Short mmCIF file of C-alpha atoms in Angstrom, two decimals:
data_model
loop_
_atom_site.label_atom_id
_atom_site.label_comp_id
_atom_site.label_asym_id
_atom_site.label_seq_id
_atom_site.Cartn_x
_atom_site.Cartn_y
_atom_site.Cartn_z
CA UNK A 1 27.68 125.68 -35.98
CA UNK A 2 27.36 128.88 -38.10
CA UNK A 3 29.37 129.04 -41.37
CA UNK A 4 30.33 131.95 -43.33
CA UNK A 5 29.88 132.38 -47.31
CA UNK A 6 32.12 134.57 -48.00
CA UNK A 7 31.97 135.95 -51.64
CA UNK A 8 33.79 138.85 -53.92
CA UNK A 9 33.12 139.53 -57.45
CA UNK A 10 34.96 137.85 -60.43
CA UNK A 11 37.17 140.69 -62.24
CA UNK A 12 35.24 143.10 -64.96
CA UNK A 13 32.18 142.06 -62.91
CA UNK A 14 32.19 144.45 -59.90
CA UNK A 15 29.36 146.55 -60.73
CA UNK A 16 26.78 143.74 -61.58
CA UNK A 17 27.76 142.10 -58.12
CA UNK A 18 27.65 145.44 -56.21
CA UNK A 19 24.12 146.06 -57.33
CA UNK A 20 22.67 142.55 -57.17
CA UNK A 21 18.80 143.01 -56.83
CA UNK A 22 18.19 140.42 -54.06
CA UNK A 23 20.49 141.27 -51.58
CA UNK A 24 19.85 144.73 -51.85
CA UNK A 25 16.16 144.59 -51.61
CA UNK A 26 16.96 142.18 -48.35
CA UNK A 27 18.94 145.22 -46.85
CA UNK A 28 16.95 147.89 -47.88
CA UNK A 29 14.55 146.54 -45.65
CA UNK A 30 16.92 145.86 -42.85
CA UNK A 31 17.99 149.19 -42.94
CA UNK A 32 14.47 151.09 -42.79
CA UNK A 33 13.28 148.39 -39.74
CA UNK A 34 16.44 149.52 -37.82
CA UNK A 35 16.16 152.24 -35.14
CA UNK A 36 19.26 153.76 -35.27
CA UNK A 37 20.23 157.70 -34.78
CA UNK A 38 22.13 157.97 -38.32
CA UNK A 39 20.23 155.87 -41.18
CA UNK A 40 21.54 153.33 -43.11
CA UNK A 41 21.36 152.93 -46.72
CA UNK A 42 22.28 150.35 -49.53
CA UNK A 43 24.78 150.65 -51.79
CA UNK A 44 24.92 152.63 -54.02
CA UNK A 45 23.60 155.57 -51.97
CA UNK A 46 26.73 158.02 -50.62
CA UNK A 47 28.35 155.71 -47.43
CA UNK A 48 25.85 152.91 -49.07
CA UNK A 49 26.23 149.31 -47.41
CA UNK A 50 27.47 146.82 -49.71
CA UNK A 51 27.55 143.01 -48.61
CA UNK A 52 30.25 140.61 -49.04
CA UNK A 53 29.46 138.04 -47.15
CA UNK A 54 26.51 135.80 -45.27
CA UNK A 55 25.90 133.47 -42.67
CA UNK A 56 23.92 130.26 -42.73
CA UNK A 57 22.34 132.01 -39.65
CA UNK A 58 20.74 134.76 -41.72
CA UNK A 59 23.47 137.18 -40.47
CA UNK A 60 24.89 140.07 -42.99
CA UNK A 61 28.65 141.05 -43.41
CA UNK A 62 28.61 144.79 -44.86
CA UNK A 63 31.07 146.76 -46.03
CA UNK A 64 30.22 150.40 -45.00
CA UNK A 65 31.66 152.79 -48.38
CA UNK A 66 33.01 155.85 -48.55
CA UNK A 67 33.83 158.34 -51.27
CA UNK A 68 37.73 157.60 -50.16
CA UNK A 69 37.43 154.09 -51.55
CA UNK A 70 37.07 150.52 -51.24
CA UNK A 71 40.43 150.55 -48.95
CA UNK A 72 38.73 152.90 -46.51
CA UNK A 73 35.79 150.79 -46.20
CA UNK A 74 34.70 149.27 -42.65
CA UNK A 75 32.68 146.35 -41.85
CA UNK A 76 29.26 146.84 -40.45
CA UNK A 77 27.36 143.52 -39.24
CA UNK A 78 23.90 142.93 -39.16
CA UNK A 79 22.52 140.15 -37.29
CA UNK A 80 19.62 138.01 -37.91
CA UNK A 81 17.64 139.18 -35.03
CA UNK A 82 17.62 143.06 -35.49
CA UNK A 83 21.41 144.08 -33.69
CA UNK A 84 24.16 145.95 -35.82
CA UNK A 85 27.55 146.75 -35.05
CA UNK A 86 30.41 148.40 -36.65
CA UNK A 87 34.12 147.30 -37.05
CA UNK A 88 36.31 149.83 -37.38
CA UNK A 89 38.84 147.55 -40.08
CA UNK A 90 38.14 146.16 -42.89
CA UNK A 91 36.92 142.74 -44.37
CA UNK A 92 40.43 141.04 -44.23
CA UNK A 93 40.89 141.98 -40.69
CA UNK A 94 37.59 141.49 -39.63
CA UNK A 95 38.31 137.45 -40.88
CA UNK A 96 41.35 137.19 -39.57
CA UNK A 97 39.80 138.58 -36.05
CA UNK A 98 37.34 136.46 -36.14
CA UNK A 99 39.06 133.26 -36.82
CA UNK A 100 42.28 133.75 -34.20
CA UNK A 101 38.71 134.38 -31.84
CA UNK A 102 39.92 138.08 -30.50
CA UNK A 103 36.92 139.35 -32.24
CA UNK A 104 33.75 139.56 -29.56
CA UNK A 105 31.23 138.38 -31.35
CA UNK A 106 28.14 141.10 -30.18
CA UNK A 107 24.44 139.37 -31.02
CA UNK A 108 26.52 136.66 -33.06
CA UNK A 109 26.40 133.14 -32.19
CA UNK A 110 29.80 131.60 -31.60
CA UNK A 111 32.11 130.43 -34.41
CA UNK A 112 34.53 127.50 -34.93
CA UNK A 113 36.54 128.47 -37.61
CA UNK A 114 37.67 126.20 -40.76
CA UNK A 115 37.95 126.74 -44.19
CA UNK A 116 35.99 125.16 -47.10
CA UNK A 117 36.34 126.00 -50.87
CA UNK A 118 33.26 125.87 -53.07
CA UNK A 119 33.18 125.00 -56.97
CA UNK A 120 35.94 127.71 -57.99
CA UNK A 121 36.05 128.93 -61.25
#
């Protein structure tokens, strides 16, 4: 079964999240391997991608910036095994798409949705 992390940055602490070394070095080097007609970047480059969420899979869940702000941002998904895809919503519909299953889940494996919460603080 694949499980989602889902994770957003405590308040005052956006920008430390937002440029976390690890991830970003992780995507960086998703993004040159990909063959795609309009390169990708990491945030913070202009229309950088920024992730907010993981799969035990090794799948990333991307928000795709703009300039217009975080409620104009998109999801863009990178898979474990090389695909990407764009959703044209945002984060909160992407979830809620994916959960009532009217999402099609492109180079993702299936998904049977429940809810867990880890160690809040």
């Amino acid at each position: 079964m694949t499980s989602l992390c889902v994770g957003f940055p405590p308040p005052g602490r956006e920008k430390a999240w937002g440029e976390d070394p690890e991830d970003l070095e992780i995507l960086a080097e998703w993004c040159e391997d990909a063959e795609m007609a309009v390169p990708l970047h990491p945030f913070p480059a202009p229309g950088g991608l920024l992730p907010w969420a993981t799969s035990n899979q090794g799948d990333y869940f991307l928000w795709s910036t703009s300039e217009a702000g975080p409620d104009e941002w998109t999801v863009t998904v990178a898979s474990r095994n090389g695909g990407w895809w764009h959703y044209t919503g945002g984060a909160v519909q992407f979830l809620a798409d994916l959960i009532s299953g009217s999402l099609e889940l492109w180079e993702l494996p299936p998904i049977r949705p429940s809810a867990e919460a880890f160690g809040a603080n």
